[in-house]
Each structure stands twice: as C-alpha cells, then as structure tokens.
Amino acid sequence: MSEHRDASDRLTFDFNSIQSRCYQEVTKAIVVEFGLEPAGGKVRGLDEVFQDFKRDNEVVSLEWDSWSGYIVNAKTKSAEPLVREIAGYVSTKFNS
C-alpha cells in the first residue's frame, strides 16, 4: 500500500499487488462494507477502470490502472477519513 497525494492534492492509496481481474470483487465489497452509492457510471479503458461513489457529501473514486494497481482516491476533502478507512479495509482483506 502506498499513500500519497495526486497532482490535484487528493489523498490517494495505491495497492499495486491487486490485479485488474479483482476490480469488481474489491469494489463490490467496499461498496457494501461502507454503504456507498454510485456517483456516476463506470469508465473502462484499455489499461484502466474507475467509478466515483458517495456517502453523504463524501465522494471517493475506486479505480484500477496498470501503473498503480487498485486505487482509492478522495475526490473531496471531507472524504479523506473515509478513504483512510477504506484503505485499511482493502489492506486487511485484499492486499497480499
């Protein structure tokens, strides 16, 4: 797990050991565990997939790309504590 801020100063956690084939499983588990709702459609490219989710005014992006692996990103400042919780969950449940 790698914690950093992206170019837009958003808190981001990367899990480079999580493969693309696990995106759906990991994302579904996070959505259920944290009571998230979709905040837009899923976008799928050749080397990436991502979708925004929300809980109240907290917006997070759950992503995968070939450079970073699985990514949890705080799209709003208010989502930073939630992103930290999600990162801990992913680290415990899926990061091997």
Short mmCIF file of N, CA, C and O in Angstrom, two decimals:
data_model
loop_
_atom_site.label_atom_id
_atom_site.label_comp_id
_atom_site.label_asym_id
_atom_site.label_seq_id
_atom_site.Cartn_x
_atom_site.Cartn_y
_atom_site.Cartn_z
N MET A 1 0.86 -1.17 0.00
CA MET A 1 0.00 0.00 0.00
C MET A 1 0.90 1.23 0.00
O MET A 1 1.87 1.30 0.73
N SER A 2 0.54 2.18 -0.82
CA SER A 2 1.28 3.42 -0.93
C SER A 2 0.32 4.59 -0.73
O SER A 2 -0.71 4.66 -1.40
N GLU A 3 0.63 5.48 0.19
CA GLU A 3 -0.19 6.67 0.45
C GLU A 3 0.51 7.89 -0.13
O GLU A 3 1.71 8.07 0.06
N HIS A 4 -0.24 8.70 -0.85
CA HIS A 4 0.33 9.94 -1.40
C HIS A 4 -0.80 10.89 -1.78
O HIS A 4 -1.97 10.57 -1.63
N ARG A 5 -0.44 12.03 -2.26
CA ARG A 5 -1.40 12.99 -2.81
C ARG A 5 -1.14 13.08 -4.30
O ARG A 5 0.00 13.17 -4.73
N ASP A 6 -2.21 13.05 -5.08
CA ASP A 6 -2.05 13.13 -6.53
C ASP A 6 -1.79 14.57 -6.96
O ASP A 6 -1.69 15.47 -6.12
N ALA A 7 -1.71 14.80 -8.24
CA ALA A 7 -1.40 16.13 -8.78
C ALA A 7 -2.46 17.16 -8.40
O ALA A 7 -2.18 18.36 -8.40
N SER A 8 -3.66 16.72 -8.06
CA SER A 8 -4.74 17.62 -7.64
C SER A 8 -4.84 17.72 -6.12
O SER A 8 -5.84 18.21 -5.60
N ASP A 9 -3.83 17.21 -5.41
CA ASP A 9 -3.75 17.24 -3.94
C ASP A 9 -4.84 16.39 -3.28
O ASP A 9 -5.26 16.67 -2.15
N ARG A 10 -5.29 15.35 -3.95
CA ARG A 10 -6.28 14.44 -3.38
C ARG A 10 -5.56 13.27 -2.70
O ARG A 10 -4.63 12.70 -3.27
N LEU A 11 -6.01 12.92 -1.50
CA LEU A 11 -5.44 11.79 -0.78
C LEU A 11 -5.71 10.51 -1.57
O LEU A 11 -6.86 10.24 -1.95
N THR A 12 -4.66 9.72 -1.78
CA THR A 12 -4.74 8.54 -2.63
C THR A 12 -3.97 7.39 -2.01
O THR A 12 -2.88 7.59 -1.47
N PHE A 13 -4.54 6.20 -2.09
CA PHE A 13 -3.87 4.98 -1.67
C PHE A 13 -3.82 4.04 -2.86
O PHE A 13 -4.84 3.81 -3.51
N ASP A 14 -2.63 3.50 -3.14
CA ASP A 14 -2.44 2.56 -4.24
C ASP A 14 -2.11 1.18 -3.68
O ASP A 14 -1.36 1.07 -2.71
N PHE A 15 -2.66 0.16 -4.32
CA PHE A 15 -2.38 -1.24 -3.95
C PHE A 15 -1.92 -1.94 -5.22
O PHE A 15 -2.72 -2.52 -5.96
N ASN A 16 -0.61 -1.89 -5.48
CA ASN A 16 -0.12 -2.41 -6.76
C ASN A 16 -0.15 -3.92 -6.86
O ASN A 16 0.04 -4.46 -7.94
N SER A 17 -0.41 -4.62 -5.76
CA SER A 17 -0.48 -6.09 -5.83
C SER A 17 -1.87 -6.59 -6.23
O SER A 17 -2.04 -7.79 -6.46
N ILE A 18 -2.86 -5.71 -6.34
CA ILE A 18 -4.22 -6.13 -6.71
C ILE A 18 -4.37 -6.04 -8.22
O ILE A 18 -4.19 -4.98 -8.82
N GLN A 19 -4.68 -7.17 -8.84
CA GLN A 19 -4.77 -7.28 -10.30
C GLN A 19 -6.10 -6.76 -10.83
O GLN A 19 -7.10 -6.70 -10.11
N SER A 20 -6.14 -6.45 -12.11
CA SER A 20 -7.34 -5.90 -12.75
C SER A 20 -8.54 -6.84 -12.63
O SER A 20 -9.66 -6.38 -12.47
N ARG A 21 -8.31 -8.13 -12.68
CA ARG A 21 -9.42 -9.09 -12.61
C ARG A 21 -10.14 -9.04 -11.27
O ARG A 21 -11.25 -9.54 -11.13
N CYS A 22 -9.52 -8.41 -10.26
CA CYS A 22 -10.12 -8.30 -8.92
C CYS A 22 -10.89 -7.00 -8.71
O CYS A 22 -11.50 -6.82 -7.65
N TYR A 23 -10.88 -6.10 -9.70
CA TYR A 23 -11.52 -4.80 -9.52
C TYR A 23 -12.97 -4.93 -9.06
O TYR A 23 -13.38 -4.30 -8.09
N GLN A 24 -13.76 -5.73 -9.76
CA GLN A 24 -15.18 -5.85 -9.45
C GLN A 24 -15.41 -6.41 -8.05
O GLN A 24 -16.23 -5.89 -7.30
N GLU A 25 -14.67 -7.44 -7.69
CA GLU A 25 -14.82 -8.06 -6.37
C GLU A 25 -14.47 -7.09 -5.24
O GLU A 25 -15.22 -6.95 -4.27
N VAL A 26 -13.34 -6.41 -5.38
CA VAL A 26 -12.89 -5.48 -4.34
C VAL A 26 -13.87 -4.30 -4.24
O VAL A 26 -14.28 -3.91 -3.14
N THR A 27 -14.26 -3.76 -5.38
CA THR A 27 -15.17 -2.61 -5.39
C THR A 27 -16.52 -2.97 -4.77
O THR A 27 -17.04 -2.22 -3.94
N LYS A 28 -17.06 -4.11 -5.13
CA LYS A 28 -18.35 -4.52 -4.57
C LYS A 28 -18.26 -4.67 -3.06
O LYS A 28 -19.16 -4.23 -2.33
N ALA A 29 -17.18 -5.27 -2.57
CA ALA A 29 -17.01 -5.44 -1.12
C ALA A 29 -16.93 -4.09 -0.41
O ALA A 29 -17.52 -3.90 0.65
N ILE A 30 -16.22 -3.14 -1.00
CA ILE A 30 -16.09 -1.80 -0.41
C ILE A 30 -17.45 -1.11 -0.37
O ILE A 30 -17.83 -0.51 0.64
N VAL A 31 -18.18 -1.17 -1.47
CA VAL A 31 -19.49 -0.52 -1.56
C VAL A 31 -20.43 -1.05 -0.47
O VAL A 31 -21.10 -0.27 0.21
N VAL A 32 -20.44 -2.36 -0.29
CA VAL A 32 -21.30 -2.96 0.73
C VAL A 32 -20.81 -2.59 2.13
O VAL A 32 -21.60 -2.16 2.98
N GLU A 33 -19.53 -2.76 2.39
CA GLU A 33 -18.96 -2.52 3.72
C GLU A 33 -19.16 -1.08 4.19
O GLU A 33 -19.43 -0.84 5.37
N PHE A 34 -19.06 -0.11 3.27
CA PHE A 34 -19.09 1.30 3.66
C PHE A 34 -20.37 2.02 3.24
O PHE A 34 -20.48 3.23 3.43
N GLY A 35 -21.35 1.30 2.72
CA GLY A 35 -22.63 1.90 2.38
C GLY A 35 -22.53 2.98 1.31
O GLY A 35 -23.16 4.02 1.43
N LEU A 36 -21.76 2.72 0.27
CA LEU A 36 -21.57 3.70 -0.79
C LEU A 36 -22.62 3.56 -1.88
O LEU A 36 -23.14 2.46 -2.11
N GLU A 37 -22.87 4.66 -2.57
CA GLU A 37 -23.78 4.67 -3.72
C GLU A 37 -23.02 5.20 -4.93
O GLU A 37 -22.18 6.09 -4.78
N PRO A 38 -23.33 4.70 -6.13
CA PRO A 38 -22.67 5.22 -7.32
C PRO A 38 -22.92 6.72 -7.47
O PRO A 38 -24.00 7.21 -7.20
N ALA A 39 -21.88 7.44 -7.89
CA ALA A 39 -21.98 8.88 -8.15
C ALA A 39 -21.59 9.16 -9.59
O ALA A 39 -21.05 10.19 -9.92
N GLY A 40 -21.87 8.19 -10.45
CA GLY A 40 -21.53 8.28 -11.86
C GLY A 40 -21.32 6.88 -12.40
O GLY A 40 -21.25 5.92 -11.64
N GLY A 41 -21.21 6.78 -13.70
CA GLY A 41 -21.04 5.48 -14.33
C GLY A 41 -19.60 5.00 -14.29
O GLY A 41 -18.67 5.77 -14.06
N LYS A 42 -19.44 3.71 -14.52
CA LYS A 42 -18.11 3.12 -14.58
C LYS A 42 -17.48 3.46 -15.93
O LYS A 42 -18.14 3.40 -16.97
N VAL A 43 -16.21 3.82 -15.89
CA VAL A 43 -15.45 4.11 -17.10
C VAL A 43 -14.38 3.03 -17.24
O VAL A 43 -13.64 2.77 -16.30
N ARG A 44 -14.34 2.42 -18.41
CA ARG A 44 -13.37 1.34 -18.64
C ARG A 44 -12.57 1.67 -19.89
O ARG A 44 -13.12 1.92 -20.95
N GLY A 45 -11.25 1.67 -19.73
CA GLY A 45 -10.35 1.88 -20.85
C GLY A 45 -9.49 0.64 -21.05
O GLY A 45 -9.71 -0.39 -20.41
N LEU A 46 -8.50 0.74 -21.91
CA LEU A 46 -7.62 -0.40 -22.16
C LEU A 46 -6.81 -0.79 -20.93
O LEU A 46 -6.62 -1.97 -20.65
N ASP A 47 -6.32 0.19 -20.21
CA ASP A 47 -5.45 -0.05 -19.06
C ASP A 47 -5.99 0.54 -17.77
O ASP A 47 -5.22 0.77 -16.82
N GLU A 48 -7.30 0.81 -17.72
CA GLU A 48 -7.84 1.45 -16.52
C GLU A 48 -9.35 1.22 -16.42
O GLU A 48 -10.02 0.95 -17.41
N VAL A 49 -9.83 1.32 -15.19
CA VAL A 49 -11.26 1.30 -14.90
C VAL A 49 -11.45 2.13 -13.64
O VAL A 49 -10.63 2.10 -12.74
N PHE A 50 -12.52 2.93 -13.62
CA PHE A 50 -12.77 3.74 -12.43
C PHE A 50 -14.24 4.13 -12.35
O PHE A 50 -14.96 4.16 -13.34
N GLN A 51 -14.66 4.42 -11.11
CA GLN A 51 -16.02 4.88 -10.86
C GLN A 51 -16.02 5.65 -9.54
O GLN A 51 -15.32 5.30 -8.60
N ASP A 52 -16.82 6.73 -9.50
CA ASP A 52 -16.99 7.52 -8.29
C ASP A 52 -18.17 6.98 -7.49
O ASP A 52 -19.17 6.53 -8.06
N PHE A 53 -18.01 7.05 -6.17
CA PHE A 53 -19.05 6.63 -5.24
C PHE A 53 -19.18 7.69 -4.16
O PHE A 53 -18.25 8.46 -3.91
N LYS A 54 -20.35 7.73 -3.51
CA LYS A 54 -20.56 8.74 -2.47
C LYS A 54 -21.25 8.15 -1.26
O LYS A 54 -21.94 7.12 -1.33
N ARG A 55 -21.03 8.82 -0.16
CA ARG A 55 -21.75 8.57 1.09
C ARG A 55 -21.94 9.95 1.70
O ARG A 55 -20.97 10.60 2.08
N ASP A 56 -23.18 10.42 1.74
CA ASP A 56 -23.49 11.79 2.15
C ASP A 56 -22.72 12.75 1.25
O ASP A 56 -22.83 12.67 0.05
N ASN A 57 -21.88 13.62 1.83
CA ASN A 57 -21.13 14.57 1.00
C ASN A 57 -19.71 14.10 0.71
O ASN A 57 -18.90 14.84 0.18
N GLU A 58 -19.41 12.86 1.07
CA GLU A 58 -18.09 12.28 0.83
C GLU A 58 -18.09 11.57 -0.52
O GLU A 58 -18.92 10.71 -0.76
N VAL A 59 -17.15 11.95 -1.38
CA VAL A 59 -17.05 11.32 -2.71
C VAL A 59 -15.67 10.68 -2.84
O VAL A 59 -14.65 11.32 -2.58
N VAL A 60 -15.68 9.41 -3.21
CA VAL A 60 -14.44 8.67 -3.42
C VAL A 60 -14.45 8.08 -4.82
O VAL A 60 -15.50 7.84 -5.40
N SER A 61 -13.27 7.85 -5.33
CA SER A 61 -13.13 7.17 -6.60
C SER A 61 -12.43 5.84 -6.33
O SER A 61 -11.42 5.79 -5.63
N LEU A 62 -13.00 4.76 -6.86
CA LEU A 62 -12.40 3.43 -6.77
C LEU A 62 -11.93 3.08 -8.17
O LEU A 62 -12.74 3.05 -9.11
N GLU A 63 -10.64 2.85 -8.30
CA GLU A 63 -10.01 2.79 -9.62
C GLU A 63 -9.05 1.62 -9.71
O GLU A 63 -8.61 1.08 -8.70
N TRP A 64 -8.69 1.28 -10.93
CA TRP A 64 -7.58 0.38 -11.19
C TRP A 64 -6.90 0.85 -12.46
O TRP A 64 -7.58 1.23 -13.43
N ASP A 65 -5.58 0.88 -12.44
CA ASP A 65 -4.84 1.10 -13.68
C ASP A 65 -3.57 0.26 -13.67
O ASP A 65 -3.15 -0.24 -12.62
N SER A 66 -2.98 0.08 -14.83
CA SER A 66 -1.83 -0.82 -14.97
C SER A 66 -0.56 -0.27 -14.31
O SER A 66 0.39 -1.02 -14.13
N TRP A 67 -0.53 0.98 -13.94
CA TRP A 67 0.64 1.57 -13.31
C TRP A 67 0.59 1.45 -11.79
O TRP A 67 1.60 1.20 -11.15
N SER A 68 -0.57 1.64 -11.20
CA SER A 68 -0.69 1.71 -9.74
C SER A 68 -1.42 0.54 -9.11
O SER A 68 -1.40 0.37 -7.91
N GLY A 69 -2.15 -0.23 -9.90
CA GLY A 69 -2.98 -1.29 -9.35
C GLY A 69 -4.30 -0.70 -8.87
O GLY A 69 -4.82 0.23 -9.49
N TYR A 70 -4.84 -1.21 -7.77
CA TYR A 70 -6.10 -0.72 -7.24
C TYR A 70 -5.85 0.61 -6.52
O TYR A 70 -4.87 0.75 -5.78
N ILE A 71 -6.74 1.58 -6.72
CA ILE A 71 -6.56 2.92 -6.19
C ILE A 71 -7.83 3.36 -5.47
O ILE A 71 -8.93 3.20 -5.99
N VAL A 72 -7.65 3.93 -4.28
CA VAL A 72 -8.74 4.55 -3.53
C VAL A 72 -8.39 6.02 -3.41
O VAL A 72 -7.33 6.37 -2.89
N ASN A 73 -9.26 6.90 -3.91
CA ASN A 73 -8.95 8.31 -4.04
C ASN A 73 -10.05 9.16 -3.43
O ASN A 73 -11.22 8.94 -3.70
N ALA A 74 -9.67 10.14 -2.60
CA ALA A 74 -10.63 11.07 -2.02
C ALA A 74 -10.90 12.18 -3.03
O ALA A 74 -10.02 12.97 -3.33
N LYS A 75 -12.12 12.24 -3.54
CA LYS A 75 -12.47 13.27 -4.51
C LYS A 75 -12.86 14.58 -3.82
O LYS A 75 -12.87 15.62 -4.45
N THR A 76 -13.17 14.51 -2.53
CA THR A 76 -13.48 15.69 -1.73
C THR A 76 -12.66 15.62 -0.44
O THR A 76 -12.34 14.53 0.04
N LYS A 77 -12.33 16.77 0.12
CA LYS A 77 -11.58 16.81 1.39
C LYS A 77 -12.35 16.07 2.49
O LYS A 77 -11.76 15.39 3.32
N SER A 78 -13.67 16.22 2.48
CA SER A 78 -14.48 15.57 3.52
C SER A 78 -14.40 14.05 3.45
O SER A 78 -14.72 13.37 4.42
N ALA A 79 -13.95 13.51 2.32
CA ALA A 79 -13.87 12.06 2.14
C ALA A 79 -12.54 11.47 2.63
O ALA A 79 -12.38 10.25 2.65
N GLU A 80 -11.59 12.30 3.03
CA GLU A 80 -10.29 11.78 3.43
C GLU A 80 -10.34 10.78 4.58
O GLU A 80 -9.71 9.73 4.49
N PRO A 81 -11.10 11.02 5.66
CA PRO A 81 -11.19 9.99 6.71
C PRO A 81 -11.80 8.67 6.18
O PRO A 81 -11.34 7.59 6.54
N LEU A 82 -12.80 8.78 5.32
CA LEU A 82 -13.41 7.59 4.73
C LEU A 82 -12.40 6.84 3.87
O LEU A 82 -12.30 5.61 3.94
N VAL A 83 -11.62 7.55 3.09
CA VAL A 83 -10.61 6.91 2.23
C VAL A 83 -9.58 6.19 3.09
O VAL A 83 -9.14 5.09 2.75
N ARG A 84 -9.20 6.76 4.21
CA ARG A 84 -8.27 6.08 5.12
C ARG A 84 -8.88 4.78 5.66
O ARG A 84 -8.20 3.75 5.74
N GLU A 85 -10.16 4.82 6.01
CA GLU A 85 -10.85 3.61 6.48
C GLU A 85 -10.91 2.56 5.38
O GLU A 85 -10.66 1.37 5.63
N ILE A 86 -11.26 2.98 4.17
CA ILE A 86 -11.35 2.04 3.04
C ILE A 86 -9.97 1.43 2.77
O ILE A 86 -9.86 0.22 2.55
N ALA A 87 -8.93 2.25 2.80
CA ALA A 87 -7.57 1.75 2.55
C ALA A 87 -7.19 0.69 3.59
O ALA A 87 -6.60 -0.35 3.25
N GLY A 88 -7.54 0.92 4.85
CA GLY A 88 -7.27 -0.07 5.89
C GLY A 88 -8.02 -1.37 5.63
O GLY A 88 -7.46 -2.46 5.79
N TYR A 89 -9.26 -1.25 5.21
CA TYR A 89 -10.08 -2.42 4.88
C TYR A 89 -9.47 -3.20 3.72
O TYR A 89 -9.32 -4.42 3.80
N VAL A 90 -9.12 -2.50 2.65
CA VAL A 90 -8.53 -3.16 1.48
C VAL A 90 -7.21 -3.83 1.86
O VAL A 90 -6.94 -4.97 1.47
N SER A 91 -6.41 -3.14 2.64
CA SER A 91 -5.13 -3.70 3.06
C SER A 91 -5.31 -4.98 3.86
O SER A 91 -4.56 -5.95 3.67
N THR A 92 -6.30 -5.02 4.71
CA THR A 92 -6.56 -6.19 5.53
C THR A 92 -7.18 -7.33 4.73
O THR A 92 -6.80 -8.49 4.89
N LYS A 93 -8.15 -7.02 3.86
CA LYS A 93 -8.93 -8.04 3.18
C LYS A 93 -8.35 -8.52 1.85
O LYS A 93 -8.56 -9.67 1.47
N PHE A 94 -7.68 -7.64 1.11
CA PHE A 94 -7.32 -7.98 -0.28
C PHE A 94 -5.85 -7.81 -0.63
O PHE A 94 -5.43 -8.31 -1.67
N ASN A 95 -5.08 -7.12 0.15
CA ASN A 95 -3.70 -6.83 -0.21
C ASN A 95 -2.80 -7.94 0.29
O ASN A 95 -2.58 -8.09 1.46
N SER A 96 -2.29 -8.73 -0.65
CA SER A 96 -1.42 -9.84 -0.23
C SER A 96 0.01 -9.63 -0.67
O SER A 96 0.34 -8.84 -1.48
#
